[in-house]
Amino acid sequence: MTPERRPSPGDHAHADLRPATRAVALGRPDRAPGAPVNTPVHLTSTYVADGQVNYARVSNPTWEALEEVLGSLEAGMASAFASGMAAVAAVVGQVPTGGVVVRPTHVYSGTAGLLAERERAGALSVRTVAAEDVAGIVEACDGADLLLLESPSNPMMELTDVVAVVRGLRERYGPDRPLVVCDNTFATPVAQQPLRWGVDAVVHSATKYLAGHSDTLLGAVVVSPERPDLQERVRTYRTLHGAIPGPMEAWLVLRGVRTLHVRLERASATAELLVDRLEEHPAVERVRYPGFGAMVSVEVVGGAEAAEAVCSAVRVWTHSTSLGGVESQLERRRRHAAEVASVPESLLRLSVGVEDPEDLWEDLARALG
């Protein structure tokens, strides 16, 4: 970049910058002399008449700053929501009454619970298929309205060949293929941008890696630039259902995104180190790791009781149900009644944080022992 070029949030010249730089540079006020460097928290419910926005359920400048950054990182058009589940609900809300949703066998339990609730109400029907079965996924989409993918899957860490799935859907169904949405919470846009593979939209629980500090709830839907119709419907859903984030929550996620690349680089390196050691540990029956990122699942010897004992014995790790924070967290997922029965009773889901790798390993190895 030449010294005289000073891109502002509305300057599309930022496209030549690398993602880590855009995560820091975008979503900021114009660089006028004396202007603040950071986007402020806009605490308002009402706007003066005759502007672009007249009520805060429609938009907020703090949301817009965050949406600019997320849209750039995911190569799409972002909309912030009150939570990750609000974002998923907005996508499911695009399915017509009596429609069909296809999902992998293993997905986040909240997503599975929402789909089951809608199915019990007679609003839609659900088909499940193994995440790694590309041909099975494509076949299951016959007459479907929505394909909701999750790669890596939660908590089994299965990968779906999304590129092959999208290609197969185009070849088999042409323009009649279902809407394809991928949950990108685990991978984050640092590792993959599914919109570049032909997916229609991605969803995020921004509560997790994007925010990164376990201090806020927020979700996001990022729509392909080729689908402005879908973007309009998603925004309309958000407004009419009141599924909006608070400006403070949006500001916290925006602040978290600034360090996403640094945090994930550190956590991913530690995760790889832990995976190598866990695979050799006698108390570990199986390690599930997709080969990237900072999420790991392990099945411990001794079943549910042994897994719970590990959770109770850790001191550095936090025994909690969330993930993606700077602190390392672990949990036995089958302790929740909503978790699918095919998840092993002994499975521990590990979210690797940014602590010293040796402290994490020593604490985990001691608990496993």
XYZ file of N, CA, C and O in Angstrom, residues 143-314:
688
model
N -36.241 -33.112 -3.510
C -37.440 -32.433 -3.028
C -37.236 -31.617 -1.767
O -38.207 -31.087 -1.215
N -35.998 -31.481 -1.311
C -35.728 -30.747 -0.066
C -35.675 -29.244 -0.328
O -35.422 -28.783 -1.445
N -35.914 -28.487 0.735
C -35.882 -27.028 0.657
C -34.620 -26.436 1.276
O -34.208 -25.343 0.901
N -34.023 -27.138 2.224
C -32.850 -26.632 2.919
C -31.906 -27.778 3.254
O -32.334 -28.803 3.788
N -30.630 -27.591 2.939
C -29.571 -28.491 3.388
C -28.729 -27.709 4.382
O -28.121 -26.699 4.032
N -28.732 -28.170 5.624
C -28.022 -27.473 6.696
C -26.811 -28.306 7.099
O -26.924 -29.327 7.775
N -25.630 -27.879 6.644
C -24.392 -28.609 6.887
C -23.652 -28.061 8.101
O -23.856 -26.918 8.514
N -22.772 -28.884 8.641
C -21.917 -28.480 9.761
C -20.589 -29.214 9.602
O -20.534 -30.431 9.750
N -19.544 -28.498 9.273
C -18.258 -29.138 9.004
C -17.124 -28.252 9.519
O -16.928 -27.145 8.996
N -16.403 -28.710 10.568
C -16.527 -29.972 11.297
C -17.839 -30.040 12.092
O -18.361 -29.021 12.509
N -18.306 -31.269 12.306
C -19.558 -31.456 13.025
C -19.321 -31.376 14.531
O -18.242 -31.680 15.033
N -20.348 -30.971 15.229
C -20.306 -30.801 16.681
C -21.095 -31.930 17.326
O -22.297 -32.063 17.067
N -20.506 -32.772 18.167
C -19.133 -32.728 18.675
C -18.220 -33.804 18.077
O -17.142 -34.056 18.592
N -18.648 -34.438 16.976
C -17.926 -35.613 16.472
C -16.766 -35.263 15.535
O -16.010 -36.140 15.134
N -16.642 -34.004 15.157
C -15.533 -33.513 14.335
C -15.468 -34.179 12.960
O -14.404 -34.298 12.355
N -16.625 -34.576 12.429
C -16.666 -35.145 11.085
C -16.597 -34.022 10.055
O -17.104 -32.924 10.281
N -15.988 -34.331 8.920
C -15.875 -33.355 7.841
C -16.768 -33.761 6.674
O -16.875 -34.941 6.339
N -17.392 -32.770 6.074
C -18.177 -32.967 4.854
C -17.428 -32.331 3.694
O -16.942 -31.202 3.815
N -17.340 -33.029 2.588
C -16.741 -32.458 1.386
C -17.782 -31.518 0.772
O -18.562 -31.909 -0.096
N -17.791 -30.287 1.247
C -18.822 -29.331 0.841
C -18.756 -29.047 -0.655
O -19.783 -28.914 -1.317
N -17.552 -28.936 -1.187
C -17.400 -28.682 -2.619
C -18.063 -29.789 -3.437
O -18.809 -29.518 -4.395
N -17.825 -31.037 -3.046
C -18.413 -32.161 -3.777
C -19.926 -32.189 -3.614
O -20.652 -32.527 -4.565
N -20.413 -31.836 -2.443
C -21.857 -31.811 -2.225
C -22.521 -30.769 -3.119
O -23.522 -31.050 -3.791
N -21.977 -29.555 -3.140
C -22.552 -28.496 -3.964
C -22.516 -28.875 -5.441
O -23.490 -28.679 -6.177
N -21.396 -29.453 -5.866
C -21.287 -29.884 -7.255
C -22.336 -30.953 -7.567
O -23.009 -30.908 -8.601
N -22.481 -31.912 -6.664
C -23.461 -32.975 -6.876
C -24.888 -32.452 -6.922
O -25.707 -32.921 -7.726
N -25.194 -31.466 -6.084
C -26.540 -30.890 -6.094
C -26.820 -30.168 -7.406
O -27.920 -30.276 -7.971
N -25.825 -29.455 -7.900
C -26.013 -28.730 -9.169
C -26.211 -29.698 -10.321
O -27.065 -29.475 -11.201
N -25.427 -30.755 -10.327
C -25.519 -31.714 -11.419
C -26.843 -32.468 -11.392
O -27.421 -32.752 -12.450
N -27.321 -32.781 -10.197
C -28.520 -33.614 -10.096
C -29.816 -32.808 -10.163
O -30.804 -33.251 -10.761
N -29.820 -31.617 -9.525
C -31.074 -30.879 -9.399
C -31.094 -29.548 -10.155
O -32.165 -28.959 -10.311
N -29.938 -29.084 -10.605
C -29.893 -27.818 -11.319
C -30.432 -26.678 -10.474
O -30.154 -26.582 -9.275
N -31.243 -25.800 -11.060
C -31.773 -24.658 -10.307
C -32.753 -25.041 -9.209
O -33.113 -24.205 -8.376
N -33.202 -26.286 -9.197
C -34.148 -26.747 -8.181
C -33.465 -27.305 -6.943
O -34.123 -27.881 -6.082
N -32.147 -27.143 -6.858
C -31.453 -27.641 -5.671
C -31.916 -26.869 -4.441
O -32.370 -25.725 -4.531
N -31.776 -27.468 -3.251
C -32.204 -26.764 -2.037
C -31.245 -25.634 -1.669
O -30.118 -25.552 -2.180
N -31.715 -24.777 -0.791
C -30.858 -23.767 -0.183
C -29.787 -24.496 0.620
O -30.087 -25.425 1.367
N -28.519 -24.108 0.450
C -27.414 -24.776 1.145
C -26.793 -23.799 2.131
O -26.320 -22.727 1.756
N -26.798 -24.191 3.408
C -26.260 -23.351 4.477
C -25.266 -24.168 5.282
O -25.495 -25.352 5.562
N -24.149 -23.554 5.641
C -23.102 -24.253 6.399
C -22.817 -23.493 7.690
O -22.577 -22.279 7.663
N -22.856 -24.198 8.800
C -22.462 -23.626 10.086
C -20.937 -23.571 10.128
O -20.273 -24.600 10.082
N -20.390 -22.372 10.215
C -18.938 -22.188 10.149
C -18.352 -21.779 11.497
O -17.252 -21.229 11.565
N -19.080 -22.063 12.580
C -18.645 -21.640 13.914
C -17.318 -22.263 14.307
O -16.412 -21.567 14.802
N -17.174 -23.571 14.128
C -15.944 -24.263 14.550
C -14.751 -23.845 13.701
O -13.668 -23.579 14.222
N -14.926 -23.804 12.394
C -13.793 -23.541 11.504
C -13.409 -22.063 11.508
O -12.225 -21.723 11.445
N -14.414 -21.172 11.560
C -14.270 -19.728 11.420
C -13.790 -19.387 10.008
O -13.230 -20.244 9.305
N -13.970 -18.149 9.578
C -13.483 -17.776 8.248
C -11.970 -17.803 8.108
O -11.450 -17.709 6.998
N -11.266 -17.968 9.225
C -9.809 -18.116 9.145
C -9.452 -19.408 8.419
O -8.506 -19.451 7.621
N -10.194 -20.464 8.657
C -9.873 -21.779 8.097
C -10.600 -22.064 6.791
O -10.063 -22.749 5.923
N -11.833 -21.565 6.644
C -12.585 -21.869 5.429
C -13.664 -20.811 5.211
O -14.193 -20.236 6.161
N -13.958 -20.567 3.944
C -15.041 -19.659 3.567
C -15.973 -20.414 2.621
O -15.786 -20.391 1.396
N -16.980 -21.096 3.170
C -17.843 -21.944 2.341
C -18.582 -21.212 1.220
O -18.975 -21.844 0.240
N -18.784 -19.908 1.358
C -19.457 -19.177 0.276
C -18.657 -19.262 -1.012
O -19.222 -19.236 -2.112
N -17.345 -19.369 -0.907
C -16.491 -19.492 -2.097
C -16.663 -20.854 -2.764
O -16.232 -21.041 -3.904
N -17.268 -21.791 -2.065
C -17.491 -23.131 -2.622
C -18.879 -23.276 -3.226
O -19.251 -24.375 -3.659
N -19.670 -22.213 -3.220
C -21.006 -22.277 -3.798
C -22.126 -22.422 -2.798
O -23.290 -22.574 -3.181
N -21.808 -22.361 -1.497
C -22.841 -22.393 -0.467
C -23.609 -21.073 -0.496
O -23.052 -20.020 -0.794
N -24.895 -21.120 -0.172
C -25.728 -19.920 -0.220
C -25.532 -19.012 0.988
O -25.645 -17.792 0.871
N -25.273 -19.595 2.150
C -25.102 -18.786 3.350
C -24.334 -19.592 4.388
O -24.322 -20.834 4.370
N -23.666 -18.879 5.289
C -23.057 -19.501 6.463
C -23.673 -18.875 7.696
O -24.144 -17.730 7.671
N -23.694 -19.645 8.777
C -24.155 -19.131 10.063
C -23.031 -19.260 11.073
O -22.160 -20.125 10.952
N -23.058 -18.367 12.053
C -22.070 -18.380 13.125
C -22.755 -18.197 14.470
O -23.684 -17.388 14.600
N -22.293 -18.933 15.456
C -22.484 -18.500 16.826
C -21.282 -17.613 17.120
O -20.197 -18.100 17.474
N -21.455 -16.311 16.951
C -20.355 -15.370 17.171
C -19.976 -15.293 18.640
O -18.925 -14.743 18.992
N -20.806 -15.857 19.492
C -20.496 -16.020 20.910
C -19.164 -16.725 21.096
O -18.431 -16.450 22.066
N -18.834 -17.604 20.163
C -17.683 -18.487 20.323
C -16.404 -17.803 19.840
O -15.948 -16.848 20.447
N -15.797 -18.273 18.759
C -14.475 -17.788 18.361
C -14.460 -16.324 17.934
O -13.483 -15.619 18.169
N -15.525 -15.873 17.290
C -15.505 -14.498 16.805
C -15.399 -13.511 17.962
O -14.583 -12.590 17.939
N -16.215 -13.696 18.992
C -16.105 -12.850 20.185
C -14.872 -13.236 20.991
O -14.082 -12.385 21.391
N -14.756 -14.516 21.292
C -13.512 -15.058 21.820
C -13.240 -14.902 23.299
O -12.202 -15.357 23.780
N -14.160 -14.292 24.066
C -13.855 -14.043 25.475
C -14.973 -14.486 26.419
O -14.985 -14.084 27.592
N -15.906 -15.292 25.921
C -16.966 -15.862 26.758
C -17.727 -14.799 27.536
O -18.074 -14.995 28.709
N -17.995 -13.653 26.881
C -18.643 -12.566 27.605
C -19.855 -11.981 26.887
O -20.399 -10.967 27.324
N -20.301 -12.611 25.804
C -21.443 -12.051 25.084
C -22.125 -13.107 24.231
O -21.518 -14.130 23.893
N -23.386 -12.860 23.897
C -24.136 -13.711 22.981
C -24.411 -12.933 21.703
O -24.891 -11.797 21.759
N -24.134 -13.562 20.567
C -24.430 -12.939 19.278
C -24.304 -13.994 18.193
O -23.521 -14.935 18.323
N -25.081 -13.848 17.143
C -25.000 -14.743 15.992
C -24.890 -13.949 14.712
O -25.022 -12.722 14.707
N -24.660 -14.650 13.617
C -24.561 -13.976 12.325
C -24.961 -14.930 11.207
O -24.704 -16.140 11.287
N -25.584 -14.369 10.186
C -25.832 -15.063 8.919
C -25.093 -14.268 7.854
O -25.264 -13.051 7.761
N -24.265 -14.950 7.078
C -23.547 -14.289 5.988
C -23.988 -14.947 4.688
O -23.823 -16.152 4.503
N -24.543 -14.137 3.790
C -25.164 -14.634 2.570
C -24.251 -14.379 1.379
O -23.560 -13.361 1.306
N -24.259 -15.303 0.436
C -23.491 -15.154 -0.791
C -23.894 -13.878 -1.529
O -25.078 -13.545 -1.599
N -22.920 -13.163 -2.106
C -23.262 -11.973 -2.896
C -24.124 -12.294 -4.112
O -24.732 -11.393 -4.685
N -24.195 -13.566 -4.476
C -25.044 -13.974 -5.596
C -26.508 -14.155 -5.191
O -27.351 -14.446 -6.039
N -26.792 -13.989 -3.872
C -28.150 -14.211 -3.382
C -28.702 -12.988 -2.651
O -29.052 -13.062 -1.467
N -28.801 -11.831 -3.311
C -29.372 -10.658 -2.647
C -30.811 -10.883 -2.196
O -31.268 -10.273 -1.228
N -31.538 -11.775 -2.888
C -32.905 -12.092 -2.475
C -32.932 -12.743 -1.107
O -33.776 -12.421 -0.255
N -31.981 -13.648 -0.865
C -31.898 -14.316 0.431
C -31.482 -13.330 1.520
O -32.001 -13.370 2.635
N -30.547 -12.446 1.193
C -30.131 -11.432 2.154
C -31.317 -10.578 2.596
O -31.490 -10.302 3.794
N -32.147 -10.189 1.651
C -33.311 -9.371 1.988
C -34.277 -10.136 2.885
O -34.821 -9.587 3.856
N -34.472 -11.433 2.604
C -35.392 -12.232 3.427
C -34.846 -12.432 4.830
O -35.598 -12.397 5.814
N -33.539 -12.643 4.939
C -32.923 -12.828 6.253
C -33.052 -11.548 7.086
O -33.372 -11.593 8.284
N -32.795 -10.406 6.451
C -32.924 -9.122 7.159
C -34.377 -8.887 7.588
O -34.647 -8.386 8.683
N -35.315 -9.216 6.718
C -36.731 -9.056 7.051
C -37.111 -9.940 8.226
O -37.830 -9.510 9.142
N -36.611 -11.174 8.225
C -36.873 -12.079 9.350
C -36.350 -11.472 10.641
O -37.037 -11.472 11.670
N -35.141 -10.952 10.601
C -34.547 -10.364 11.809
C -35.396 -9.221 12.349
O -35.653 -9.135 13.558
N -35.858 -8.353 11.453
C -36.650 -7.203 11.871
C -38.010 -7.613 12.423
O -38.419 -7.171 13.505
N -38.704 -8.487 11.717
C -40.059 -8.856 12.116
C -40.083 -9.761 13.342
O -41.045 -9.722 14.126
N -39.050 -10.570 13.531
C -38.997 -11.456 14.693
C -38.254 -10.834 15.865
O -38.166 -11.449 16.936
N -37.715 -9.652 15.672
C -37.011 -8.984 16.761
C -35.763 -9.706 17.217
O -35.346 -9.592 18.375
N -35.134 -10.444 16.298
C -33.966 -11.268 16.646
C -32.674 -10.462 16.557
O -31.698 -10.878 15.950
N -32.671 -9.299 17.171
C -31.588 -8.338 16.981
C -30.593 -8.371 18.139
O -30.964 -8.605 19.279
N -29.316 -8.114 17.858
C -28.334 -8.022 18.937
C -28.373 -6.641 19.580
O -28.822 -5.664 18.956
N -27.906 -6.541 20.803
C -27.722 -5.237 21.410
C -26.462 -4.593 20.847
O -25.534 -5.291 20.424
N -26.394 -3.286 20.816
C -25.191 -2.627 20.296
C -23.940 -2.931 21.108
O -22.851 -3.022 20.548
N -24.084 -3.114 22.427
C -22.914 -3.451 23.237
C -22.385 -4.832 22.868
O -21.167 -5.043 22.781
N -23.299 -5.772 22.634
C -22.887 -7.121 22.228
C -22.169 -7.076 20.876
O -21.149 -7.740 20.671
N -22.704 -6.290 19.951
C -22.060 -6.162 18.647
C -20.660 -5.568 18.782
O -19.712 -5.997 18.117
N -20.522 -4.591 19.654
C -19.215 -3.966 19.869
C -18.219 -4.961 20.458
O -17.052 -5.002 20.058
N -18.670 -5.788 21.389
C -17.779 -6.774 21.992
C -17.309 -7.797 20.960
O -16.140 -8.199 20.953
N -18.209 -8.234 20.085
C -17.801 -9.188 19.044
C -16.851 -8.511 18.061
O -15.852 -9.110 17.637
N -17.137 -7.272 17.707
C -16.241 -6.540 16.810
C -14.847 -6.444 17.407
O -13.848 -6.662 16.717
N -14.763 -6.151 18.685
C -13.463 -6.099 19.346
C -12.788 -7.470 19.327
O -11.580 -7.584 19.107
N -13.568 -8.523 19.547
C -12.998 -9.862 19.533
C -12.462 -10.265 18.175
O -11.413 -10.916 18.077
N -13.170 -9.880 17.105
C -12.738 -10.254 15.757
C -11.359 -9.682 15.439
O -10.599 -10.267 14.658
N -11.010 -8.552 16.041
C -9.706 -7.939 15.772
C -8.555 -8.901 16.066
O -7.516 -8.854 15.399
N -8.733 -9.768 17.047
C -7.654 -10.688 17.437
C -7.947 -12.139 17.048
O -7.246 -13.048 17.493
N -8.972 -12.361 16.220
C -9.357 -13.732 15.856
C -8.184 -14.520 15.284
O -7.924 -15.657 15.704
N -7.461 -13.950 14.332
C -6.373 -14.680 13.685
C -5.268 -15.042 14.679
O -4.735 -16.157 14.654
N -4.938 -14.121 15.549
C -3.869 -14.373 16.523
C -4.297 -15.446 17.512
O -3.541 -16.386 17.812
N -5.516 -15.331 18.028
C -6.001 -16.307 18.997
C -6.082 -17.701 18.387
O -5.673 -18.699 19.001
N -6.632 -17.773 17.177
C -6.828 -19.083 16.564
C -5.496 -19.712 16.166
O -5.333 -20.942 16.238
N -4.544 -18.899 15.749
C -3.222 -19.431 15.424
C -2.583 -20.078 16.651
O -2.052 -21.190 16.574
N -2.648 -19.402 17.787
C -2.075 -19.942 19.017
C -2.825 -21.182 19.475
O -2.228 -22.222 19.784
N -4.168 -21.094 19.504
C -4.964 -22.214 19.987
C -4.828 -23.431 19.080
O -4.781 -24.575 19.561
N -4.754 -23.221 17.773
C -4.636 -24.339 16.835
C -3.291 -25.052 16.985
O -3.229 -26.288 16.921
N -2.233 -24.275 17.178
C -0.919 -24.884 17.375
C -0.907 -25.732 18.640
O -0.346 -26.842 18.667
N -1.535 -25.234 19.692
C -1.610 -26.002 20.938
C -2.466 -27.251 20.747
O -2.136 -28.325 21.261
N -3.563 -27.124 20.009
C -4.430 -28.279 19.770
C -3.664 -29.395 19.064
O -3.796 -30.579 19.420
N -2.855 -29.049 18.086
C -2.071 -30.065 17.382
C -1.091 -30.760 18.326
O -0.907 -31.984 18.262
N -0.482 -29.991 19.203
C 0.435 -30.581 20.184
C -0.311 -31.541 21.101
O 0.159 -32.664 21.372
N -1.478 -31.127 21.583
C -2.257 -31.975 22.478
C -2.737 -33.237 21.776
O -2.736 -34.327 22.365
N -3.147 -33.103 20.521
C -3.614 -34.272 19.766
C -2.508 -35.314 19.662
O -2.747 -36.512 19.872
N -1.300 -34.882 19.343
C -0.180 -35.825 19.232
C 0.033 -36.583 20.534
O 0.295 -37.796 20.533
N -0.092 -35.902 21.657
C 0.138 -36.554 22.951
C -1.061 -37.382 23.394
O -0.894 -38.462 23.986
N -2.250 -36.897 23.122
C -3.446 -37.647 23.504
C -3.542 -38.973 22.765
O -4.033 -39.969 23.316
N -3.093 -38.984 21.524
C -3.140 -40.232 20.754
C -2.265 -41.316 21.350
O -2.472 -42.507 21.079
N -1.297 -40.930 22.166
C -0.396 -41.897 22.803
C -0.776 -42.180 24.253
O -0.145 -43.005 24.902
N -1.784 -41.503 24.779
C -2.114 -41.649 26.196
C -2.946 -42.915 26.414
O -3.941 -43.143 25.712
N -2.597 -43.751 27.395
C -3.315 -45.023 27.608
C -4.762 -44.850 28.061
O -5.560 -45.775 27.925
N -5.104 -43.700 28.602
C -6.471 -43.479 29.071
C -7.390 -42.965 27.966
O -8.579 -42.769 28.194
N -6.846 -42.749 26.769
C -7.629 -42.217 25.657
C -7.860 -43.318 24.637
O -6.922 -43.907 24.102
N -9.116 -43.598 24.367
C -9.479 -44.660 23.426
C -9.451 -44.178 21.983
O -9.062 -44.910 21.081
N -9.882 -42.903 21.762
C -9.922 -42.370 20.406
C -9.836 -40.848 20.447
O -10.396 -40.213 21.340
N -9.107 -40.286 19.486
C -9.014 -38.834 19.333
C -9.700 -38.454 18.032
O -9.434 -39.040 16.982
N -10.569 -37.463 18.102
C -11.264 -36.956 16.918
C -10.786 -35.525 16.673
O -11.073 -34.631 17.475
N -10.069 -35.316 15.582
C -9.542 -33.990 15.247
C -9.603 -33.824 13.737
O -9.110 -34.695 12.998
N -10.206 -32.758 13.235
C -10.379 -32.606 11.788
C -9.106 -32.245 11.038
O -9.115 -32.211 9.808
N -8.014 -31.961 11.755
C -6.764 -31.608 11.094
C -6.487 -30.122 11.068
O -5.441 -29.683 10.576
N -7.391 -29.324 11.601
C -7.199 -27.882 11.685
C -8.076 -27.348 12.814
O -8.987 -28.031 13.305
N -7.811 -26.118 13.211
C -8.635 -25.494 14.233
C -8.246 -25.898 15.638
O -7.230 -26.571 15.863
N -9.060 -25.497 16.598
C -8.734 -25.693 18.012
C -9.776 -26.515 18.756
O -9.800 -26.525 19.983
N -10.642 -27.221 18.016
C -11.623 -28.106 18.629
C -11.177 -29.560 18.483
O -10.820 -30.001 17.391
N -11.221 -30.278 19.594
C -10.800 -31.679 19.635
C -11.826 -32.451 20.465
O -12.319 -31.937 21.469
N -12.155 -33.650 20.062
C -12.974 -34.537 20.884
C -12.193 -35.815 21.155
O -11.488 -36.320 20.265
N -12.304 -36.314 22.367
C -11.628 -37.560 22.733
C -12.619 -38.485 23.415
O -13.533 -38.030 24.099
N -12.441 -39.770 23.197
C -13.203 -40.782 23.917
C -12.261 -41.445 24.911
O -11.209 -41.961 24.520
N -12.609 -41.374 26.183
C -11.712 -41.878 27.217
C -12.080 -43.301 27.599
O -13.223 -43.742 27.457
N -11.094 -44.019 28.062
C -11.303 -45.381 28.551
C -12.087 -45.314 29.863
O -11.788 -44.489 30.731
N -13.111 -46.160 29.995
C -13.848 -46.198 31.256
C -15.235 -45.613 31.203
O -15.931 -45.553 32.211
N -15.668 -45.155 30.019
C -17.039 -44.714 29.849
C -17.356 -43.378 30.483
O -16.476 -42.559 30.775
N -18.664 -43.170 30.728
C -19.151 -41.873 31.203
C -18.552 -41.502 32.552
O -18.209 -40.334 32.787
N -18.427 -42.463 33.441
C -17.907 -42.166 34.782
C -16.476 -41.642 34.713
O -16.117 -40.671 35.388
N -15.662 -42.285 33.883
C -14.271 -41.845 33.744
C -14.207 -40.462 33.105
O -13.393 -39.616 33.489
N -15.081 -40.212 32.120
C -15.087 -38.914 31.456
C -15.483 -37.801 32.423
O -14.876 -36.718 32.446
N -16.485 -38.065 33.249
C -16.896 -37.067 34.235
C -15.794 -36.834 35.266
O -15.602 -35.714 35.755
N -15.068 -37.892 35.585
C -13.973 -37.748 36.547
C -12.882 -36.822 36.012
O -12.293 -36.034 36.763
N -12.616 -36.906 34.715
C -11.636 -36.004 34.110
C -12.107 -34.559 34.241
O -11.335 -33.664 34.614
N -13.386 -34.322 33.950
C -13.930 -32.961 34.038
C -13.831 -32.414 35.458
O -13.600 -31.209 35.652
N -14.010 -33.273 36.433
C -13.964 -32.834 37.829
C -12.540 -32.606 38.320
O -12.328 -31.864 39.283
N -11.566 -33.225 37.649
C -10.192 -33.205 38.165
C -9.347 -32.070 37.595
O -8.288 -31.754 38.141
N -9.776 -31.451 36.490
C -8.936 -30.422 35.878
C -8.897 -29.162 36.739
O -9.840 -28.844 37.466
